[in-house]
PDB file of C-alpha atoms in Angstrom:
ATOM      1  CA  UNK A   1     -25.588-224.685  94.034  1.00 42.00           C
ATOM      2  CA  UNK A   2     -22.767-222.112  94.222  1.00 45.00           C
ATOM      3  CA  UNK A   3     -24.889-219.940  96.498  1.00 44.00           C
ATOM      4  CA  UNK A   4     -25.566-222.889  98.804  1.00 41.00           C
ATOM      5  CA  UNK A   5     -21.878-223.753  98.987  1.00 43.00           C
ATOM      6  CA  UNK A   6     -20.940-220.179  99.737  1.00 46.00           C
ATOM      7  CA  UNK A   7     -23.454-219.839 102.542  1.00 47.00           C
ATOM      8  CA  UNK A   8     -22.720-223.286 103.984  1.00 46.00           C
ATOM      9  CA  UNK A   9     -26.274-224.531 103.417  1.00 48.00           C
ATOM     10  CA  UNK A  10     -26.856-228.225 102.814  1.00 52.00           C
ATOM     11  CA  UNK A  11     -29.526-229.484 100.444  1.00 60.00           C
ATOM     12  CA  UNK A  12     -31.669-232.238 101.839  1.00 69.00           C
ATOM     13  CA  UNK A  13     -32.502-235.435  99.980  1.00 92.00           C
ATOM     14  CA  UNK A  14     -35.957-236.521  98.854  1.00 96.00           C
ATOM     15  CA  UNK A  15     -36.692-240.233  98.464  1.00 98.00           C
ATOM     16  CA  UNK A  16     -39.809-242.072  97.306  1.00 98.00           C
ATOM     17  CA  UNK A  17     -40.922-245.467  98.634  1.00 98.00           C
ATOM     18  CA  UNK A  18     -43.609-247.364  96.686  1.00 98.00           C
ATOM     19  CA  UNK A  19     -45.869-250.007  98.159  1.00 98.00           C
ATOM     20  CA  UNK A  20     -46.223-253.360  96.416  1.00 97.00           C
ATOM     21  CA  UNK A  21     -49.778-252.265  95.571  1.00 96.00           C
ATOM     22  CA  UNK A  22     -48.741-248.865  94.207  1.00 97.00           C
ATOM     23  CA  UNK A  23     -49.519-247.903  90.628  1.00 96.00           C
ATOM     24  CA  UNK A  24     -47.022-248.696  87.882  1.00 97.00           C
ATOM     25  CA  UNK A  25     -46.295-244.997  87.439  1.00 96.00           C
ATOM     26  CA  UNK A  26     -45.523-244.629  91.146  1.00 97.00           C
ATOM     27  CA  UNK A  27     -43.158-247.600  91.050  1.00 97.00           C
ATOM     28  CA  UNK A  28     -41.295-246.213  88.034  1.00 97.00           C
ATOM     29  CA  UNK A  29     -40.495-243.045  89.947  1.00 94.00           C
ATOM     30  CA  UNK A  30     -39.641-244.750  93.254  1.00 97.00           C
ATOM     31  CA  UNK A  31     -36.250-245.146  94.888  1.00 98.00           C
ATOM     32  CA  UNK A  32     -37.451-248.191  96.836  1.00 98.00           C
ATOM     33  CA  UNK A  33     -40.187-250.680  95.925  1.00 98.00           C
ATOM     34  CA  UNK A  34     -41.675-252.845  98.674  1.00 98.00           C
ATOM     35  CA  UNK A  35     -42.616-256.498  98.279  1.00 96.00           C
ATOM     36  CA  UNK A  36     -45.661-256.536 100.565  1.00 95.00           C
ATOM     37  CA  UNK A  37     -44.173-258.844 103.206  1.00 92.00           C
ATOM     38  CA  UNK A  38     -41.550-256.985 105.275  1.00 96.00           C
ATOM     39  CA  UNK A  39     -41.907-253.445 103.981  1.00 98.00           C
ATOM     40  CA  UNK A  40     -40.170-252.102 107.076  1.00 98.00           C
ATOM     41  CA  UNK A  41     -36.940-253.123 105.326  1.00 98.00           C
ATOM     42  CA  UNK A  42     -37.402-250.637 102.483  1.00 98.00           C
ATOM     43  CA  UNK A  43     -38.802-247.943 104.765  1.00 98.00           C
ATOM     44  CA  UNK A  44     -35.882-248.293 107.159  1.00 98.00           C
ATOM     45  CA  UNK A  45     -33.402-248.294 104.288  1.00 98.00           C
ATOM     46  CA  UNK A  46     -34.839-245.023 102.987  1.00 98.00           C
ATOM     47  CA  UNK A  47     -34.543-243.456 106.440  1.00 97.00           C
ATOM     48  CA  UNK A  48     -30.992-244.706 106.909  1.00 97.00           C
ATOM     49  CA  UNK A  49     -29.982-243.377 103.485  1.00 97.00           C
ATOM     50  CA  UNK A  50     -30.779-239.809 104.544  1.00 96.00           C
ATOM     51  CA  UNK A  51     -28.034-237.711 106.081  1.00 92.00           C
ATOM     52  CA  UNK A  52     -28.016-236.541 109.674  1.00 86.00           C
ATOM     53  CA  UNK A  53     -29.359-233.241 108.315  1.00 86.00           C
ATOM     54  CA  UNK A  54     -32.592-235.070 107.479  1.00 89.00           C
ATOM     55  CA  UNK A  55     -34.593-235.086 104.298  1.00 96.00           C
ATOM     56  CA  UNK A  56     -37.977-236.190 103.030  1.00 97.00           C
ATOM     57  CA  UNK A  57     -39.540-239.581 102.349  1.00 98.00           C
ATOM     58  CA  UNK A  58     -42.700-239.690 100.259  1.00 98.00           C
ATOM     59  CA  UNK A  59     -44.915-242.760 100.421  1.00 98.00           C
ATOM     60  CA  UNK A  60     -46.964-243.920  97.440  1.00 98.00           C
ATOM     61  CA  UNK A  61     -50.553-245.016  97.525  1.00 97.00           C
ATOM     62  CA  UNK A  62     -51.230-248.568  98.646  1.00 96.00           C
ATOM     63  CA  UNK A  63     -50.588-250.819 101.627  1.00 95.00           C
ATOM     64  CA  UNK A  64     -47.237-251.137 103.445  1.00 97.00           C
ATOM     65  CA  UNK A  65     -47.049-254.311 105.577  1.00 95.00           C
ATOM     66  CA  UNK A  66     -44.547-254.296 108.455  1.00 95.00           C
ATOM     67  CA  UNK A  67     -43.003-257.287 110.169  1.00 94.00           C
ATOM     68  CA  UNK A  68     -40.798-255.196 112.468  1.00 95.00           C
ATOM     69  CA  UNK A  69     -40.660-251.679 113.874  1.00 96.00           C
ATOM     70  CA  UNK A  70     -39.613-248.752 111.698  1.00 97.00           C
ATOM     71  CA  UNK A  71     -37.256-246.609 113.791  1.00 96.00           C
ATOM     72  CA  UNK A  72     -36.827-242.902 113.047  1.00 96.00           C
ATOM     73  CA  UNK A  73     -33.873-241.077 114.588  1.00 93.00           C
ATOM     74  CA  UNK A  74     -33.414-238.128 112.207  1.00 93.00           C
ATOM     75  CA  UNK A  75     -35.358-234.917 111.672  1.00 93.00           C
ATOM     76  CA  UNK A  76     -37.093-236.146 108.538  1.00 96.00           C
ATOM     77  CA  UNK A  77     -40.420-235.568 106.836  1.00 97.00           C
ATOM     78  CA  UNK A  78     -42.497-238.698 106.211  1.00 98.00           C
ATOM     79  CA  UNK A  79     -45.418-237.873 103.954  1.00 98.00           C
ATOM     80  CA  UNK A  80     -48.089-240.092 102.443  1.00 98.00           C
ATOM     81  CA  UNK A  81     -50.717-239.493  99.789  1.00 96.00           C
ATOM     82  CA  UNK A  82     -53.601-239.311 102.290  1.00 95.00           C
ATOM     83  CA  UNK A  83     -54.748-241.475 105.225  1.00 91.00           C
ATOM     84  CA  UNK A  84     -57.214-243.415 103.077  1.00 88.00           C
ATOM     85  CA  UNK A  85     -54.749-243.870 100.217  1.00 94.00           C
ATOM     86  CA  UNK A  86     -51.441-244.552 102.026  1.00 96.00           C
ATOM     87  CA  UNK A  87     -51.805-247.234 104.707  1.00 94.00           C
ATOM     88  CA  UNK A  88     -49.236-248.870 106.978  1.00 95.00           C
ATOM     89  CA  UNK A  89     -50.124-251.981 108.961  1.00 92.00           C
ATOM     90  CA  UNK A  90     -48.077-253.686 111.683  1.00 90.00           C
ATOM     91  CA  UNK A  91     -49.075-257.354 111.887  1.00 85.00           C
ATOM     92  CA  UNK A  92     -46.536-258.532 114.463  1.00 88.00           C
ATOM     93  CA  UNK A  93     -47.727-258.605 118.113  1.00 85.00           C
ATOM     94  CA  UNK A  94     -45.873-256.912 121.001  1.00 89.00           C
ATOM     95  CA  UNK A  95     -43.964-254.340 118.966  1.00 93.00           C
ATOM     96  CA  UNK A  96     -44.556-250.772 117.803  1.00 95.00           C
ATOM     97  CA  UNK A  97     -45.300-249.900 114.215  1.00 95.00           C
ATOM     98  CA  UNK A  98     -43.177-246.722 114.293  1.00 97.00           C
ATOM     99  CA  UNK A  99     -40.760-245.614 117.019  1.00 96.00           C
ATOM    100  CA  UNK A 100     -39.294-242.108 116.888  1.00 96.00           C
ATOM    101  CA  UNK A 101     -36.285-241.138 119.038  1.00 92.00           C
ATOM    102  CA  UNK A 102     -34.292-243.109 121.602  1.00 80.00           C
ATOM    103  CA  UNK A 103     -35.033-240.998 124.682  1.00 70.00           C
ATOM    104  CA  UNK A 104     -31.797-241.996 126.409  1.00 66.00           C
ATOM    105  CA  UNK A 105     -28.811-239.955 125.321  1.00 67.00           C
ATOM    106  CA  UNK A 106     -30.441-237.223 123.253  1.00 77.00           C
ATOM    107  CA  UNK A 107     -33.683-235.966 121.788  1.00 87.00           C
ATOM    108  CA  UNK A 108     -35.019-235.878 118.230  1.00 91.00           C
ATOM    109  CA  UNK A 109     -36.671-232.727 116.897  1.00 93.00           C
ATOM    110  CA  UNK A 110     -37.980-231.040 113.775  1.00 95.00           C
ATOM    111  CA  UNK A 111     -39.907-233.961 112.277  1.00 97.00           C
ATOM    112  CA  UNK A 112     -42.958-233.684 110.067  1.00 98.00           C
ATOM    113  CA  UNK A 113     -45.298-236.660 109.571  1.00 98.00           C
ATOM    114  CA  UNK A 114     -48.453-236.318 107.508  1.00 98.00           C
ATOM    115  CA  UNK A 115     -51.084-237.927 105.321  1.00 97.00           C
ATOM    116  CA  UNK A 116     -51.046-241.649 106.099  1.00 97.00           C
ATOM    117  CA  UNK A 117     -52.798-244.236 108.208  1.00 93.00           C
ATOM    118  CA  UNK A 118     -51.316-246.774 110.639  1.00 93.00           C
ATOM    119  CA  UNK A 119     -53.021-249.976 111.754  1.00 87.00           C
ATOM    120  CA  UNK A 120     -51.956-252.626 114.270  1.00 87.00           C
ATOM    121  CA  UNK A 121     -53.157-256.096 115.255  1.00 81.00           C
ATOM    122  CA  UNK A 122     -54.398-257.061 118.742  1.00 78.00           C
ATOM    123  CA  UNK A 123     -51.530-257.469 121.181  1.00 79.00           C
ATOM    124  CA  UNK A 124     -49.359-254.919 119.410  1.00 81.00           C
ATOM    125  CA  UNK A 125     -47.384-252.299 121.269  1.00 87.00           C
ATOM    126  CA  UNK A 126     -48.119-248.782 120.047  1.00 93.00           C
ATOM    127  CA  UNK A 127     -48.990-247.547 116.586  1.00 93.00           C
ATOM    128  CA  UNK A 128     -46.595-244.602 117.107  1.00 96.00           C
ATOM    129  CA  UNK A 129     -44.157-244.272 120.025  1.00 96.00           C
ATOM    130  CA  UNK A 130     -42.483-240.869 120.477  1.00 96.00           C
ATOM    131  CA  UNK A 131     -39.515-241.168 122.821  1.00 94.00           C
ATOM    132  CA  UNK A 132     -38.179-237.730 123.771  1.00 93.00           C
ATOM    133  CA  UNK A 133     -39.320-236.038 120.568  1.00 95.00           C
ATOM    134  CA  UNK A 134     -39.413-232.227 120.586  1.00 95.00           C
ATOM    135  CA  UNK A 135     -40.806-229.448 118.404  1.00 96.00           C
ATOM    136  CA  UNK A 136     -42.254-231.637 115.660  1.00 98.00           C
ATOM    137  CA  UNK A 137     -45.511-231.581 113.696  1.00 98.00           C
ATOM    138  CA  UNK A 138     -47.918-234.456 113.068  1.00 98.00           C
ATOM    139  CA  UNK A 139     -50.936-233.785 110.894  1.00 98.00           C
ATOM    140  CA  UNK A 140     -53.774-235.478 109.018  1.00 97.00           C
ATOM    141  CA  UNK A 141     -53.097-239.014 110.232  1.00 96.00           C
ATOM    142  CA  UNK A 142     -55.294-241.911 111.350  1.00 92.00           C
ATOM    143  CA  UNK A 143     -54.583-244.975 113.443  1.00 89.00           C
ATOM    144  CA  UNK A 144     -56.741-248.050 113.644  1.00 84.00           C
ATOM    145  CA  UNK A 145     -56.595-251.420 115.344  1.00 79.00           C
ATOM    146  CA  UNK A 146     -55.711-252.671 118.809  1.00 77.00           C
ATOM    147  CA  UNK A 147     -52.752-252.525 121.141  1.00 83.00           C
ATOM    148  CA  UNK A 148     -51.440-250.419 124.002  1.00 89.00           C
ATOM    149  CA  UNK A 149     -51.708-246.901 122.583  1.00 92.00           C
ATOM    150  CA  UNK A 150     -52.391-245.327 119.233  1.00 93.00           C
ATOM    151  CA  UNK A 151     -49.950-242.533 120.182  1.00 95.00           C
ATOM    152  CA  UNK A 152     -47.593-243.001 123.127  1.00 94.00           C
ATOM    153  CA  UNK A 153     -45.409-240.030 124.111  1.00 94.00           C
ATOM    154  CA  UNK A 154     -42.574-240.142 126.645  1.00 92.00           C
ATOM    155  CA  UNK A 155     -40.774-236.961 127.685  1.00 91.00           C
ATOM    156  CA  UNK A 156     -41.950-235.048 124.612  1.00 93.00           C
ATOM    157  CA  UNK A 157     -41.948-231.239 124.449  1.00 93.00           C
ATOM    158  CA  UNK A 158     -43.455-228.617 122.182  1.00 95.00           C
ATOM    159  CA  UNK A 159     -45.020-230.877 119.566  1.00 97.00           C
ATOM    160  CA  UNK A 160     -48.131-230.031 117.566  1.00 98.00           C
ATOM    161  CA  UNK A 161     -50.753-232.595 116.578  1.00 98.00           C
ATOM    162  CA  UNK A 162     -53.338-231.456 114.023  1.00 98.00           C
ATOM    163  CA  UNK A 163     -56.304-233.506 112.808  1.00 96.00           C
ATOM    164  CA  UNK A 164     -55.074-236.790 114.276  1.00 96.00           C
ATOM    165  CA  UNK A 165     -57.701-239.532 114.591  1.00 91.00           C
ATOM    166  CA  UNK A 166     -57.017-242.620 116.698  1.00 88.00           C
ATOM    167  CA  UNK A 167     -60.079-244.534 115.523  1.00 72.00           C
ATOM    168  CA  UNK A 168     -62.083-246.984 117.580  1.00 57.00           C
ATOM    169  CA  UNK A 169     -64.266-249.860 116.488  1.00 50.00           C
ATOM    170  CA  UNK A 170     -67.159-247.499 115.745  1.00 52.00           C
ATOM    171  CA  UNK A 171     -65.333-245.855 112.839  1.00 56.00           C
ATOM    172  CA  UNK A 172     -65.608-247.402 109.333  1.00 52.00           C
ATOM    173  CA  UNK A 173     -62.248-248.331 107.847  1.00 54.00           C
ATOM    174  CA  UNK A 174     -60.531-250.357 105.155  1.00 59.00           C
ATOM    175  CA  UNK A 175     -59.618-253.680 106.752  1.00 62.00           C
ATOM    176  CA  UNK A 176     -55.925-254.283 106.149  1.00 66.00           C
ATOM    177  CA  UNK A 177     -55.671-257.302 108.431  1.00 63.00           C
ATOM    178  CA  UNK A 178     -56.372-255.589 111.749  1.00 61.00           C
ATOM    179  CA  UNK A 179     -59.254-256.456 114.042  1.00 59.00           C
ATOM    180  CA  UNK A 180     -62.061-253.959 114.585  1.00 57.00           C
ATOM    181  CA  UNK A 181     -60.998-253.190 118.134  1.00 64.00           C
ATOM    182  CA  UNK A 182     -59.696-250.258 120.104  1.00 75.00           C
ATOM    183  CA  UNK A 183     -56.448-249.216 121.721  1.00 86.00           C
ATOM    184  CA  UNK A 184     -56.283-248.974 125.492  1.00 90.00           C
ATOM    185  CA  UNK A 185     -55.189-245.334 125.066  1.00 93.00           C
ATOM    186  CA  UNK A 186     -55.762-243.021 122.129  1.00 93.00           C
ATOM    187  CA  UNK A 187     -53.060-240.633 123.441  1.00 95.00           C
ATOM    188  CA  UNK A 188     -50.801-241.700 126.321  1.00 94.00           C
ATOM    189  CA  UNK A 189     -48.389-239.080 127.691  1.00 93.00           C
ATOM    190  CA  UNK A 190     -45.792-240.158 130.254  1.00 90.00           C
ATOM    191  CA  UNK A 191     -42.556-239.187 131.966  1.00 84.00           C
ATOM    192  CA  UNK A 192     -39.160-240.561 131.056  1.00 79.00           C
ATOM    193  CA  UNK A 193     -37.909-242.294 134.250  1.00 67.00           C
ATOM    194  CA  UNK A 194     -35.942-239.828 136.397  1.00 65.00           C
ATOM    195  CA  UNK A 195     -36.398-237.137 133.765  1.00 74.00           C
ATOM    196  CA  UNK A 196     -38.997-234.886 132.147  1.00 81.00           C
ATOM    197  CA  UNK A 197     -42.650-235.547 131.553  1.00 84.00           C
ATOM    198  CA  UNK A 198     -44.569-234.464 128.469  1.00 89.00           C
ATOM    199  CA  UNK A 199     -45.366-230.759 128.366  1.00 88.00           C
ATOM    200  CA  UNK A 200     -46.073-227.855 126.001  1.00 92.00           C
ATOM    201  CA  UNK A 201     -47.669-230.193 123.455  1.00 95.00           C
ATOM    202  CA  UNK A 202     -50.715-228.953 121.552  1.00 97.00           C
ATOM    203  CA  UNK A 203     -53.533-231.089 120.135  1.00 97.00           C
ATOM    204  CA  UNK A 204     -55.689-229.253 117.597  1.00 97.00           C
ATOM    205  CA  UNK A 205     -58.826-230.813 116.146  1.00 96.00           C
ATOM    206  CA  UNK A 206     -57.813-234.347 117.137  1.00 95.00           C
ATOM    207  CA  UNK A 207     -60.533-236.981 117.378  1.00 92.00           C
ATOM    208  CA  UNK A 208     -60.016-239.624 120.059  1.00 91.00           C
ATOM    209  CA  UNK A 209     -62.440-242.397 119.153  1.00 87.00           C
ATOM    210  CA  UNK A 210     -62.987-245.412 121.382  1.00 86.00           C
ATOM    211  CA  UNK A 211     -60.524-247.168 123.672  1.00 87.00           C
ATOM    212  CA  UNK A 212     -60.460-247.086 127.461  1.00 91.00           C
ATOM    213  CA  UNK A 213     -59.020-243.561 127.572  1.00 93.00           C
ATOM    214  CA  UNK A 214     -59.001-240.704 125.072  1.00 93.00           C
ATOM    215  CA  UNK A 215     -56.122-238.728 126.624  1.00 94.00           C
ATOM    216  CA  UNK A 216     -54.161-240.195 129.535  1.00 93.00           C
ATOM    217  CA  UNK A 217     -51.657-237.845 131.186  1.00 91.00           C
ATOM    218  CA  UNK A 218     -49.377-239.881 133.447  1.00 87.00           C
ATOM    219  CA  UNK A 219     -47.244-238.145 136.104  1.00 73.00           C
ATOM    220  CA  UNK A 220     -47.363-234.477 135.156  1.00 63.00           C
ATOM    221  CA  UNK A 221     -45.920-233.434 138.528  1.00 65.00           C
ATOM    222  CA  UNK A 222     -44.030-230.103 138.310  1.00 52.00           C
ATOM    223  CA  UNK A 223     -44.306-229.944 134.536  1.00 60.00           C
ATOM    224  CA  UNK A 224     -45.938-227.434 132.173  1.00 66.00           C
ATOM    225  CA  UNK A 225     -49.235-227.541 130.394  1.00 84.00           C
ATOM    226  CA  UNK A 226     -50.471-229.558 127.433  1.00 90.00           C
ATOM    227  CA  UNK A 227     -53.222-227.983 125.357  1.00 92.00           C
ATOM    228  CA  UNK A 228     -56.262-229.678 123.785  1.00 94.00           C
ATOM    229  CA  UNK A 229     -58.061-227.376 121.378  1.00 95.00           C
ATOM    230  CA  UNK A 230     -61.175-228.581 119.572  1.00 94.00           C
ATOM    231  CA  UNK A 231     -61.690-232.147 118.413  1.00 93.00           C
ATOM    232  CA  UNK A 232     -63.649-234.810 120.281  1.00 91.00           C
ATOM    233  CA  UNK A 233     -63.334-237.605 122.825  1.00 91.00           C
ATOM    234  CA  UNK A 234     -65.986-240.218 122.099  1.00 88.00           C
ATOM    235  CA  UNK A 235     -66.959-243.741 123.133  1.00 86.00           C
ATOM    236  CA  UNK A 236     -64.255-244.282 125.775  1.00 89.00           C
ATOM    237  CA  UNK A 237     -65.077-246.998 128.323  1.00 90.00           C
ATOM    238  CA  UNK A 238     -63.274-245.318 131.269  1.00 93.00           C
ATOM    239  CA  UNK A 239     -62.449-241.606 130.788  1.00 93.00           C
ATOM    240  CA  UNK A 240     -62.217-239.248 127.848  1.00 93.00           C
ATOM    241  CA  UNK A 241     -59.449-237.274 129.600  1.00 92.00           C
ATOM    242  CA  UNK A 242     -57.577-238.556 132.650  1.00 91.00           C
ATOM    243  CA  UNK A 243     -54.622-237.019 134.484  1.00 86.00           C
ATOM    244  CA  UNK A 244     -52.600-238.505 137.328  1.00 79.00           C
ATOM    245  CA  UNK A 245     -50.206-236.900 139.844  1.00 68.00           C
ATOM    246  CA  UNK A 246     -50.980-233.309 138.868  1.00 62.00           C
ATOM    247  CA  UNK A 247     -49.329-230.946 141.362  1.00 55.00           C
TER     248      UNK A 247
END
């Protein structure tokens, strides 16, 4: 502690959020325990309790049921126990499950999300919406259900996606209230109006399953490259990879 004070370093906080279906042992060690109805309340409270320097939130096993969007605006780590074990489902139409960044006045960077699954009902917005998020890592995650996009990125730079699977209707899954349907877009990358498009993002071993489009790059005019390395695009009804306004 003395060394940290002398060097001006700040220790980050670690919080644990337990699902209503978590084990008794997980609940005993949790800082927040969800009730299985509006679990976005506890998840948002954990995020808001972290300082502006960030911190880590660990999710227990079990099912987290959202009734509203969880908004992330800090450079936090959000880590589950595995995409089959830790599951988040958004059951409210027309909204995102998770929104990261505000994309208006500033950008959010340095996040790490890993080891959980997100599902949405038909008519939902996006499973994950990244709004001007930079230099962050997303790994070992699955999305399932229906809506606009499994992953929607706007004006995002230098992010790395590893082993991400937006799953279509042809992939077996644990039904948490979603319909066995597909997103319109597995990955949708767009420009912030009157600002930057998505560039310098890398997708490694990602598996775009189903939907109309696997990767949709919207308005990449005068912007840098995005890299797709390995992985698959399978069972899309329109295009596996589509790019518009590439100059």
